[in-house]
Tab-separated table of C-alpha atoms and ligand atoms in Angstrom:
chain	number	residue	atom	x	y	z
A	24	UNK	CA	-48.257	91.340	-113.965
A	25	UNK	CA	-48.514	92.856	-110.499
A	26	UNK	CA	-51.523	90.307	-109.043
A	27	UNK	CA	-51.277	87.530	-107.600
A	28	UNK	CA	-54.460	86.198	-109.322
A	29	UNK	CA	-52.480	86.739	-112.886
A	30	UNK	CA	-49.486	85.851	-111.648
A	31	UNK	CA	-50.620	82.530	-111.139
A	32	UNK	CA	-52.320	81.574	-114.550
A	33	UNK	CA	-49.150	83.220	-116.285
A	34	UNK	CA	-46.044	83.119	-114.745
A	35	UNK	CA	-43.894	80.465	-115.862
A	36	UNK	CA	-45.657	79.789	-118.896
A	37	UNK	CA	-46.115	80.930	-122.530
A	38	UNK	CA	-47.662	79.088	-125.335
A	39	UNK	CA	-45.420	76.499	-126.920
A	40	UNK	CA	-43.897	77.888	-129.489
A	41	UNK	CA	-44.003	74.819	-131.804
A	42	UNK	CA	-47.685	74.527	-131.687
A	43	UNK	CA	-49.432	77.845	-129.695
A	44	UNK	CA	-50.726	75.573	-127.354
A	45	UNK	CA	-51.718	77.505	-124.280
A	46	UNK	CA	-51.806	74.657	-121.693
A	47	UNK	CA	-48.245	73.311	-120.822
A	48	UNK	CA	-47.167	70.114	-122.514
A	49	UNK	CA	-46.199	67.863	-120.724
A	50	UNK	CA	-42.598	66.805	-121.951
A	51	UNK	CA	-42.727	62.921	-121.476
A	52	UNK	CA	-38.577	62.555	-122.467
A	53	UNK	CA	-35.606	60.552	-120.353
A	54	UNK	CA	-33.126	62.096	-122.522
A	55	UNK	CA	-32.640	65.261	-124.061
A	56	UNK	CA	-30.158	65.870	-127.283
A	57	UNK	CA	-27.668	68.209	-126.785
A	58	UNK	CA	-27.123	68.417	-130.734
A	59	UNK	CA	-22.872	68.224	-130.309
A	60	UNK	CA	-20.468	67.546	-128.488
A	61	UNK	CA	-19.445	71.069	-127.851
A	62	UNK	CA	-22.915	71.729	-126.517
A	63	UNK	CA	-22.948	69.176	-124.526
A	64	UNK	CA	-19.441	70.022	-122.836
A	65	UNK	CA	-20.743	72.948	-121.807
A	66	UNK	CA	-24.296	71.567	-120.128
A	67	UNK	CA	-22.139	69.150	-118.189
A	68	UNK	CA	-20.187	71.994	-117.150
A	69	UNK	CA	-23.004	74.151	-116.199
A	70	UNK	CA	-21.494	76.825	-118.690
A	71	UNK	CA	-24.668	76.774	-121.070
A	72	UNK	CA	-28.488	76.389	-120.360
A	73	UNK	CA	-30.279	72.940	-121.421
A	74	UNK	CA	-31.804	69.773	-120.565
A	75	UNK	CA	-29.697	66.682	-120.334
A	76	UNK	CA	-31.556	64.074	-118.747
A	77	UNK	CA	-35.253	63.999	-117.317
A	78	UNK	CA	-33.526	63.390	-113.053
A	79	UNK	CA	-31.956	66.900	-113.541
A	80	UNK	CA	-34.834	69.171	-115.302
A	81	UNK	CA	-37.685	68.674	-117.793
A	82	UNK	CA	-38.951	71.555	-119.674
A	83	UNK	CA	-42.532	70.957	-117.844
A	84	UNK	CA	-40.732	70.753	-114.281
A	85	UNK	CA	-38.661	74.064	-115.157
A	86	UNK	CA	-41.916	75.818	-116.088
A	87	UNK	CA	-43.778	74.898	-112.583
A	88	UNK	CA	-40.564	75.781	-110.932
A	89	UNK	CA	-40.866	79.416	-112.745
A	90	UNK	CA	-44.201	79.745	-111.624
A	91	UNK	CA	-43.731	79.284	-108.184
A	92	UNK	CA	-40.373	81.235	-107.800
A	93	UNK	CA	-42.621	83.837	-109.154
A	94	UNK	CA	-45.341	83.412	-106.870
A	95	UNK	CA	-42.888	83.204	-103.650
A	96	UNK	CA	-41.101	86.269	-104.771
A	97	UNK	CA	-37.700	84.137	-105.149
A	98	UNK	CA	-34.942	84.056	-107.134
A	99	UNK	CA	-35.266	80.753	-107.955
A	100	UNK	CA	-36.949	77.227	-107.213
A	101	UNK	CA	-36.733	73.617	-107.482
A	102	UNK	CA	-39.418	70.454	-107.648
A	103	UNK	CA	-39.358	67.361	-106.022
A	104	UNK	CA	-41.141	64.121	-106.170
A	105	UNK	CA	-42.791	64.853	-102.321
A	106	UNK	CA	-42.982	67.735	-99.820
A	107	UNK	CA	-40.732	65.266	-97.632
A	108	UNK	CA	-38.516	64.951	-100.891
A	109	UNK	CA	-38.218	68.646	-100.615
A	110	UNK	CA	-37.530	69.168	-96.936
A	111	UNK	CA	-34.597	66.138	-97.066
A	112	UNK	CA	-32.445	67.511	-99.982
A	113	UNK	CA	-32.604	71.275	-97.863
A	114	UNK	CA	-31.825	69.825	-95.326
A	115	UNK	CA	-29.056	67.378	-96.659
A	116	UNK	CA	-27.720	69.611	-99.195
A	117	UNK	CA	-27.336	72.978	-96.642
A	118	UNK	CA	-25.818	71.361	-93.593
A	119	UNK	CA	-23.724	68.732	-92.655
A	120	UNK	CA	-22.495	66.236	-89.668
A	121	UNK	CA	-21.786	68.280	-86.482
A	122	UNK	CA	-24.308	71.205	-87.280
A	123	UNK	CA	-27.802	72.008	-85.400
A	124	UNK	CA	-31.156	72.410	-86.756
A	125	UNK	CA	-33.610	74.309	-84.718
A	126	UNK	CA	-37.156	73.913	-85.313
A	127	UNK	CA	-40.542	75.659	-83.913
A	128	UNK	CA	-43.337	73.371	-83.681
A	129	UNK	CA	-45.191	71.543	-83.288
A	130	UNK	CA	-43.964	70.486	-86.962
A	131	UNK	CA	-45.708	68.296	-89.280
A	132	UNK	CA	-45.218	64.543	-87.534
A	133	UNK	CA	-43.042	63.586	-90.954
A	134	UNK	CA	-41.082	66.345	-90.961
A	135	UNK	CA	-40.012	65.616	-87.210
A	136	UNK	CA	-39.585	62.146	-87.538
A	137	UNK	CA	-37.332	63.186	-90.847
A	138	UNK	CA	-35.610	65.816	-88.989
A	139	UNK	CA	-34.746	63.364	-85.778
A	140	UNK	CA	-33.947	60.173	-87.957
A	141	UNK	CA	-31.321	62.106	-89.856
A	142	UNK	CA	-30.170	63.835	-86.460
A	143	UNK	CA	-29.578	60.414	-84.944
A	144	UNK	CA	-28.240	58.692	-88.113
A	145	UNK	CA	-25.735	61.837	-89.564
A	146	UNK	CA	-24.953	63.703	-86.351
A	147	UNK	CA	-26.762	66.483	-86.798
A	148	UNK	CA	-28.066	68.582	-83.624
A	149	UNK	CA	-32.114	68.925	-83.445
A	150	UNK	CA	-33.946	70.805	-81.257
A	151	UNK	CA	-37.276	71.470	-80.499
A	152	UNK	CA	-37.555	75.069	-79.206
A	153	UNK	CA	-41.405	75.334	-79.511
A	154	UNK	CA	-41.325	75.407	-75.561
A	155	UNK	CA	-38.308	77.473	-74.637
A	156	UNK	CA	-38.617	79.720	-77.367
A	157	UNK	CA	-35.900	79.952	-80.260
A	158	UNK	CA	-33.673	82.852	-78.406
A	159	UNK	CA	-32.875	80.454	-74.954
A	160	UNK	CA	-32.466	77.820	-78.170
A	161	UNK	CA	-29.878	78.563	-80.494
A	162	UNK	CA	-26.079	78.061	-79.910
A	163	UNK	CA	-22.579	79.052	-81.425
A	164	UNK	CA	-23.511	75.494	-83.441
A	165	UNK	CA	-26.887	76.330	-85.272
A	166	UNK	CA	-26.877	76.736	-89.016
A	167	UNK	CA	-30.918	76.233	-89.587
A	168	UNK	CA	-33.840	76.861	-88.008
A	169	UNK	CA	-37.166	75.702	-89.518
A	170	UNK	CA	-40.938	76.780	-88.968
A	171	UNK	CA	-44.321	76.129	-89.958
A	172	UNK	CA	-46.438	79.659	-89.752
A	173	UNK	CA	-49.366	78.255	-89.195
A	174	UNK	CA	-48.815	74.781	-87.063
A	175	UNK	CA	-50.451	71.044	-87.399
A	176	UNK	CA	-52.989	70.535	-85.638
A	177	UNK	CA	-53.579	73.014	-83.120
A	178	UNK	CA	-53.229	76.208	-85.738
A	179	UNK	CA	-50.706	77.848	-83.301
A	180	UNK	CA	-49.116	81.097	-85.517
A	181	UNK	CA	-45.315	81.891	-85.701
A	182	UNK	CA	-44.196	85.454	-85.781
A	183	UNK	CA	-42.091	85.225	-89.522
A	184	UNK	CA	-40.096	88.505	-89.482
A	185	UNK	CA	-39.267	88.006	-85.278
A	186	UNK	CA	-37.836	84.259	-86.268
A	187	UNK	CA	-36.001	85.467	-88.878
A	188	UNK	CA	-33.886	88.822	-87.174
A	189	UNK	CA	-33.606	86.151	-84.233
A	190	UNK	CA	-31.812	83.396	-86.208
A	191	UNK	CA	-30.134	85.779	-88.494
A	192	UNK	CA	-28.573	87.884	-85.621
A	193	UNK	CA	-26.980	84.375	-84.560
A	194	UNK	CA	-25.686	83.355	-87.918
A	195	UNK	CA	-28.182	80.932	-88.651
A	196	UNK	CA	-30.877	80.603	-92.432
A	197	UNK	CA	-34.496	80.118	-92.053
A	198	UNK	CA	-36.601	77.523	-93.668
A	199	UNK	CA	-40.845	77.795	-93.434
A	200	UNK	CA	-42.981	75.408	-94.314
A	201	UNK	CA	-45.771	77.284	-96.387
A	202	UNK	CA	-47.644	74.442	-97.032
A	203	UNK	CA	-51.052	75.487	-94.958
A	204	UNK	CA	-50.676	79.173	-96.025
A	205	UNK	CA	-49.676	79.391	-99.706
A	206	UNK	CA	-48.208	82.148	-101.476
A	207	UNK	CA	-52.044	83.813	-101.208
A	208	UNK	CA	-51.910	84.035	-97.590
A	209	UNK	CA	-48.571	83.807	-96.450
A	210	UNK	CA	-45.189	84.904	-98.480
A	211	UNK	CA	-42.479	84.137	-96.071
A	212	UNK	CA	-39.307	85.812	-98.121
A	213	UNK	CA	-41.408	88.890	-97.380
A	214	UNK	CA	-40.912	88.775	-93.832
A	215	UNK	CA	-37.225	87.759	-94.056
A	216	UNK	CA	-36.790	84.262	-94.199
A	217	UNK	CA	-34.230	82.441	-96.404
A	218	UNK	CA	-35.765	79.252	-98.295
A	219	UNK	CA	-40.154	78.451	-98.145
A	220	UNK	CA	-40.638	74.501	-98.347
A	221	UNK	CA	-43.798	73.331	-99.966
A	222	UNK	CA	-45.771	69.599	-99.926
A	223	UNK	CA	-47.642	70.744	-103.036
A	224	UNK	CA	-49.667	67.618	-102.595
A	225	UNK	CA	-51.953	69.965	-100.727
A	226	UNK	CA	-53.288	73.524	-101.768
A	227	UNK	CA	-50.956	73.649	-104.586
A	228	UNK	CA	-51.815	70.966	-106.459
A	229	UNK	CA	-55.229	71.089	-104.997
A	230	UNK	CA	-57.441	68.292	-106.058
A	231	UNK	CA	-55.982	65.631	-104.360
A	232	UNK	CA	-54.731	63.783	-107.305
A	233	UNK	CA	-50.770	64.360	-107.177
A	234	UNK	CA	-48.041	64.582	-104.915
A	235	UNK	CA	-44.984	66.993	-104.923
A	236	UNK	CA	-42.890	69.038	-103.084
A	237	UNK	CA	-40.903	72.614	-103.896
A	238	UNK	CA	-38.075	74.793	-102.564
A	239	UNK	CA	-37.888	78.430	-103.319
A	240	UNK	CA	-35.346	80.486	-102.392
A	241	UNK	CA	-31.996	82.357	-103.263
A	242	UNK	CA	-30.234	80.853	-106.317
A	243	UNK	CA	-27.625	79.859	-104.573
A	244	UNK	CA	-29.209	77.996	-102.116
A	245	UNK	CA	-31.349	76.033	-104.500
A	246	UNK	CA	-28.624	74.973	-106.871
A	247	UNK	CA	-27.077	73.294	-103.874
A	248	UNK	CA	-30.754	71.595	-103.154
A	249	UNK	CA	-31.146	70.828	-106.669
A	250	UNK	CA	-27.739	69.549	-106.770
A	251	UNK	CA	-28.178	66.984	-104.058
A	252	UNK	CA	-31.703	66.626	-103.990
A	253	UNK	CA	-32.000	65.518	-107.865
A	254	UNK	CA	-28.506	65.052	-108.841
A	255	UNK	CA	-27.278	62.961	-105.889
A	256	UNK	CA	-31.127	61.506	-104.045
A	257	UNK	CA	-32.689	61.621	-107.917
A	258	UNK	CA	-36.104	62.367	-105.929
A	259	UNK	CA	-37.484	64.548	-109.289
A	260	UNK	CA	-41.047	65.569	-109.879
A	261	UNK	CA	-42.325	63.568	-112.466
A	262	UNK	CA	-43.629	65.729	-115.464
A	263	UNK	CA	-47.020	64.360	-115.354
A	264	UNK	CA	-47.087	65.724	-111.920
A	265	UNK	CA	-45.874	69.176	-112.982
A	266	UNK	CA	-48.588	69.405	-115.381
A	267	UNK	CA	-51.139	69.161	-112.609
A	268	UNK	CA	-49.674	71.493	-110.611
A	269	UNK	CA	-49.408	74.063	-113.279
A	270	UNK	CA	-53.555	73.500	-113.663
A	271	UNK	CA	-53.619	73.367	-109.931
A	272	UNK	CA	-51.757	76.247	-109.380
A	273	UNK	CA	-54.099	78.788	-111.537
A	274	UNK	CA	-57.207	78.657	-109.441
A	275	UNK	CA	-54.987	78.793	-106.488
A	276	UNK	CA	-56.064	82.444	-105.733
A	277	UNK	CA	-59.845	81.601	-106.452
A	278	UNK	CA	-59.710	78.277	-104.612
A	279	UNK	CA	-57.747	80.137	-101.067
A	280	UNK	CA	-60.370	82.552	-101.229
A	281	UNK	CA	-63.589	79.458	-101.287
A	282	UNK	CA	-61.492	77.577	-98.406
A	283	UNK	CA	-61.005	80.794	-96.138
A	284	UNK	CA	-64.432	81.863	-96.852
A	285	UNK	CA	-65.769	78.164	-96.056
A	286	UNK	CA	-63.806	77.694	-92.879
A	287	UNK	CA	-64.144	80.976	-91.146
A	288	UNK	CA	-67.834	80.693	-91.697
A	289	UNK	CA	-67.375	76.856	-90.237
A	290	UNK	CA	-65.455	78.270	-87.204
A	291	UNK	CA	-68.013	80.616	-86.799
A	292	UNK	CA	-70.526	78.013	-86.631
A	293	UNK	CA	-68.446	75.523	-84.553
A	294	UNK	CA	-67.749	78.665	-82.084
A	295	UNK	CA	-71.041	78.997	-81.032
A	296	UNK	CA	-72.332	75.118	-80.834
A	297	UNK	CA	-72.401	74.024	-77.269
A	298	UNK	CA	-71.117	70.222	-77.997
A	299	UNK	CA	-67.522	72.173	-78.903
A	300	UNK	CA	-65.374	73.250	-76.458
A	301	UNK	CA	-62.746	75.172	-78.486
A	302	UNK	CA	-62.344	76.360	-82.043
A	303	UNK	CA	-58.719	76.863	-83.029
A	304	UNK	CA	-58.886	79.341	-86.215
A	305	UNK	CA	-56.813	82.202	-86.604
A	306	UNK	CA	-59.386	84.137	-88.245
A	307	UNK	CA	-61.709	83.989	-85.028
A	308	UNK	CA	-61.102	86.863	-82.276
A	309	UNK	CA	-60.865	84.477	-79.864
A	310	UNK	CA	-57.808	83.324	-81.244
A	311	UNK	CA	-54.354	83.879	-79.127
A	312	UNK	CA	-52.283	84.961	-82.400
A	313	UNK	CA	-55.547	87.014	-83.959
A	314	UNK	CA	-53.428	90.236	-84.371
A	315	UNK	CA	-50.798	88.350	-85.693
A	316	UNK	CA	-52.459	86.725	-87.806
A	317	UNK	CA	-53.988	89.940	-89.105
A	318	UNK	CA	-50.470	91.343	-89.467
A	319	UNK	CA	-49.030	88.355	-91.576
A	320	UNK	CA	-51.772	86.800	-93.263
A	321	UNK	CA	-53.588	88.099	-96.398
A	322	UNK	CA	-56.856	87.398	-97.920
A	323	UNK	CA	-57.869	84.977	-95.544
A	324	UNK	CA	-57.087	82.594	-92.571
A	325	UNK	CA	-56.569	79.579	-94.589
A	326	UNK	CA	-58.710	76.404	-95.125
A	327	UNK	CA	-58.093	74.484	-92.170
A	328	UNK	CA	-60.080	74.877	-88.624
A	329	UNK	CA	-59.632	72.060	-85.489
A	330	UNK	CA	-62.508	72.124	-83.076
A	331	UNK	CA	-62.275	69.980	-79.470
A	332	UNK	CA	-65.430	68.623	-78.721
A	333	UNK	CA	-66.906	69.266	-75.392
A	334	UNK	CA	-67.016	65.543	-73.980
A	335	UNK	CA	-63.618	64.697	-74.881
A	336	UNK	CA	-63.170	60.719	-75.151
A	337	UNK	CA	-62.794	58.874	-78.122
A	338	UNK	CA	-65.826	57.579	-78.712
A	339	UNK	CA	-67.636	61.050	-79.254
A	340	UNK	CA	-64.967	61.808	-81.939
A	341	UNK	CA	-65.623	59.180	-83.277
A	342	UNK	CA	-69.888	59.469	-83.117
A	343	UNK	CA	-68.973	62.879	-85.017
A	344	UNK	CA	-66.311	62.118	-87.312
A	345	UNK	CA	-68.683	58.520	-88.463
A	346	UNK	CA	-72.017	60.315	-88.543
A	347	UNK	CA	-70.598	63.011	-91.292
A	348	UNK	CA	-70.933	62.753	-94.518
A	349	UNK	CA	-69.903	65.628	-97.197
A	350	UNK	CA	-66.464	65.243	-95.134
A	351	UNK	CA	-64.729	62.200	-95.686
A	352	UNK	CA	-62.080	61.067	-93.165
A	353	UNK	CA	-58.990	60.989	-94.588
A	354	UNK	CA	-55.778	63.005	-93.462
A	355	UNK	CA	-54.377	64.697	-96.455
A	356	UNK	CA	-55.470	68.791	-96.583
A	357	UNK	CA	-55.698	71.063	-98.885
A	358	UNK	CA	-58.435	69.680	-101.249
A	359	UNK	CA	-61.189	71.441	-103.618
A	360	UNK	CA	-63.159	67.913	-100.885
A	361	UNK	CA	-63.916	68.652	-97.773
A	362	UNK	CA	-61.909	66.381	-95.029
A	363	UNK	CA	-61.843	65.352	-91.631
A	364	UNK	CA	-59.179	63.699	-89.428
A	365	UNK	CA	-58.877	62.445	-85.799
A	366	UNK	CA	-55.065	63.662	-85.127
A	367	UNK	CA	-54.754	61.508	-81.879
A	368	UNK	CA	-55.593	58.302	-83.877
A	369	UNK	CA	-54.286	58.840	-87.182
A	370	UNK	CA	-51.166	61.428	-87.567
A	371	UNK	CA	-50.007	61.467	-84.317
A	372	UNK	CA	-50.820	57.929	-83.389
A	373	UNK	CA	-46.966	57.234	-83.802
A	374	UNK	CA	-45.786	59.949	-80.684
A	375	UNK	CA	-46.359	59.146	-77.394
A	376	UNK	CA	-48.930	60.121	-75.008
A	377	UNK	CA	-46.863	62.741	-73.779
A	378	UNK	CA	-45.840	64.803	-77.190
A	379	UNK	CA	-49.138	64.443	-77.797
A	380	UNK	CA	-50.490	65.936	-74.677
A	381	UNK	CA	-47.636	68.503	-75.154
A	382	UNK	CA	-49.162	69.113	-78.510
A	383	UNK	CA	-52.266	69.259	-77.436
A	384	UNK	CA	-53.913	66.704	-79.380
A	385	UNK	CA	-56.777	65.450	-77.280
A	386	UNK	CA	-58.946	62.533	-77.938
A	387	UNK	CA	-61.991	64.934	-78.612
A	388	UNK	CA	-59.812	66.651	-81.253
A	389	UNK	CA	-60.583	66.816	-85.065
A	390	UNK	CA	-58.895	68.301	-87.715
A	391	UNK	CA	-61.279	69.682	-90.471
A	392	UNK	CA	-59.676	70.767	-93.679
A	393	UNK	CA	-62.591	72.984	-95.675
A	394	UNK	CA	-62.788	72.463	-99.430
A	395	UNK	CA	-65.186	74.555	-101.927
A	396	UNK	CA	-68.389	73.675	-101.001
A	397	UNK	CA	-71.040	75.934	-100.133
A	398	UNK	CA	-70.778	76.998	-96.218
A	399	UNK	CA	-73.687	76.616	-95.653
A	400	UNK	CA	-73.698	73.193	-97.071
A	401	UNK	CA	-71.135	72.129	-94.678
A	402	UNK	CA	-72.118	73.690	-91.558
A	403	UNK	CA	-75.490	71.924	-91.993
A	404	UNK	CA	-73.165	68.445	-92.486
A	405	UNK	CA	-71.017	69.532	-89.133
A	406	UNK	CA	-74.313	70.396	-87.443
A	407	UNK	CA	-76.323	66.810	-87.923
A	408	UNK	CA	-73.462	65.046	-87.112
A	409	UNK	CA	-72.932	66.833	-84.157
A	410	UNK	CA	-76.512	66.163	-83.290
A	411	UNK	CA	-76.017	62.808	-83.096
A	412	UNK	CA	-73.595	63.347	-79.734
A	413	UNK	CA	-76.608	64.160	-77.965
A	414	UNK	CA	-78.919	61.270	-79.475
B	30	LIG	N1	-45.353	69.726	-94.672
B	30	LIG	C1	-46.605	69.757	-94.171
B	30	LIG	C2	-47.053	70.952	-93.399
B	30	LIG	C3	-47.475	68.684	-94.392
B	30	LIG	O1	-48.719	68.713	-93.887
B	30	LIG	C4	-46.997	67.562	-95.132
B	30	LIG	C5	-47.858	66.379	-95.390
B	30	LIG	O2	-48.912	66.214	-94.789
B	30	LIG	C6	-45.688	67.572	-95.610
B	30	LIG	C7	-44.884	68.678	-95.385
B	30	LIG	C8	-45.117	66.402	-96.387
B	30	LIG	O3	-45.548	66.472	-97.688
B	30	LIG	P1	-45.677	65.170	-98.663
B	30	LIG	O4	-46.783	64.323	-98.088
B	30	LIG	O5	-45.979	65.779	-99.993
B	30	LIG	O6	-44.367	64.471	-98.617
């Protein structure tokens, strides 16, 4: 199984040997009998494989986990109940009191607010080297930095392999937040970094029907996570859950390919329209990181393009955003639907003026996340609502 595209309807799974059924089941058990107490001994003990009870593993969990080890090229992986689920036990289980955490953003705003709450709460160090760059950054004290490849909302890149020779020549692992690029696009342990964090919520899962989170990694790294982040938090994926993401997960190839093909044809569009100001897609020339991206994406640029409309107050967002209607507003991504957000009013209505200025999130900003509907379809949605700015 060398493709990705095969990889991703088989890896993980098998058909059930009690039954031959090809589709997962979903394993809907607390408890799991260990058959004597011998057995059992040596599950508590970690000597012998086997389920014990449903906050540690479930057979359905375990097989999503497989899938996306696979998929990641990792040793190893672990589920959790939420992408922030995911990004807490790494963090909690990998450094302690005392320690820094680096980070390149602008991060997703719950990440940050995650990363800062537990920095002010449990003495940990975190700093935001988006600005200075992560070399004038780290210190003697800095056991973890953590990037997003492809940032929220502005769709600024990161350079993978230069992040990860930088923090590894001062000691330090690497975390990235794959959530925008996927495995299809973007495989992060390729270019050298440690442990890739996932909120499947979003292209994973893909229908915007479940929420979950992953960490994939080396396998001693993600017994630690698992160890604190189900063991100690109890913040497990619910089987249900995994069984959606398994279904999600297969179309993930054919589904990355609709969304990249949707949204570079969108930014193409939005490029071009003299009510728009700037695109920000990495797949567009015009893009700052455009050989980058060429370098470290594959396939595709990814489903989400942010456009800042020429008159830039609220209220033409907002004549846009309310006039549009295959796109519904709502801020999840990642969606077979296509979506639209205003960033300054909904996700980063929490930071201040001046983070969000410093992120660059205007008032004329909006966030489009492209699902699988026909270009063409879309663009002629974009185009009447942007019509009605001139009206
Ligand atoms: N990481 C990124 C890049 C996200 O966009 C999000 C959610 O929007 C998360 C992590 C958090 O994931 P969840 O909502 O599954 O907790």
């Amino acid at each position: 199984m060398t493709h990705l595209r095969t990889r991703a309807v088989h890896a993980g799974q098998h058909p059930d040997p009690a039954s031959g059924a090809i589709a997962m089941p979903i394993t809907q058990s607390t408890a799991f009998a260990y058959g004597s107490l011998e057995r059992g001994a040596a599950i508590f003990a970690g000597e012998a494989e086997g389920y014990r009870y449903g906050r540690y593993g479930n057979p359905t969990v375990a097989a999503l986990e497989a899938k996306m080890a696979d998929l990641e090229g990792a040793e190893a992986a672990v589920a959790f109940a939420s992408g922030t689920a995911a990004t807490a036990a790494t963090v909690l289980a990998l450094l302690q009191p005392g320690d820094e955490l680096v980070f390149l953003g602008p991060l997703y705003g719950g990440t940050e607010g995650l990363l800062r709450s537990l920095g002010e709460r449990w003495g940990l160090r975190v700093t935001d080297a988006t600005a200075t760059g992560l070399a004038a950054a780290l210190s003697p004290a800095t056991r973890m930095v953590w990037v997003e490849p492809l940032t929220n909302p502005s769709l600024q890149m990161h350079d993978l392999a230069a992040v990860a020779a930088t923090a590894h020549a001062h000691g330090a692992i690497t975390v990235a937040d794959n959530t925008f690029c996927t495995p299809c696009l973007t495989r992060p342990l390729a270019h050298g970094i440690d442990l890739v964090v996932h909120s499947m919520t979003k292209y994973l899962g893909g229908h915007g029907d479940a929420t979950g989170g992953l960490v994939a990694g080396r396998a001693a790294h993600i017994a630690q996570i698992r160890k604190t982040g189900l063991g100690h938090i109890g913040a497990s994926l619910a089987a249900q859950e995994a069984f959606l993401f398994l279904r999600g997960i297969k179309t993930l190839p054919l589904r990355m390919g609709a969304h990249c093909e949707g949204a570079q044809a969108v930014a193409e569009f939005l490029a071009s329209h003299p009510a728009v100001r700037t695109v920000h897609y990495p797949g567009l020339p015009s893009h700052p990181q455009h050989a980058l991206a060429l370098r470290q994406m594959e396939g595709g640029f990814g489903g989400m393009v942010t456009l800042e409309l020429a008159r830039g107050e609220r209220s033409a967002a907002a004549g846009v955003l309310n006039a549009l209607k295959l796109f519904a507003q709502a801020v999840s991504l990642g969606d077979v639907d296509s979506l639209a957000c205003h960033p300054a009013s909904t996700t980063h209505s929490f930071v201040s003026p001046e983070a969000r200025a410093a992120a660059g999130v205007g008032e004329g900003m909006i966030r489009l996340s492209v699902g699988i509907e026909h270009p063409d379809d879309l663009i002629a949605d974009l185009d009447q609502a942007l019509a009605s700015l001139a009206a």
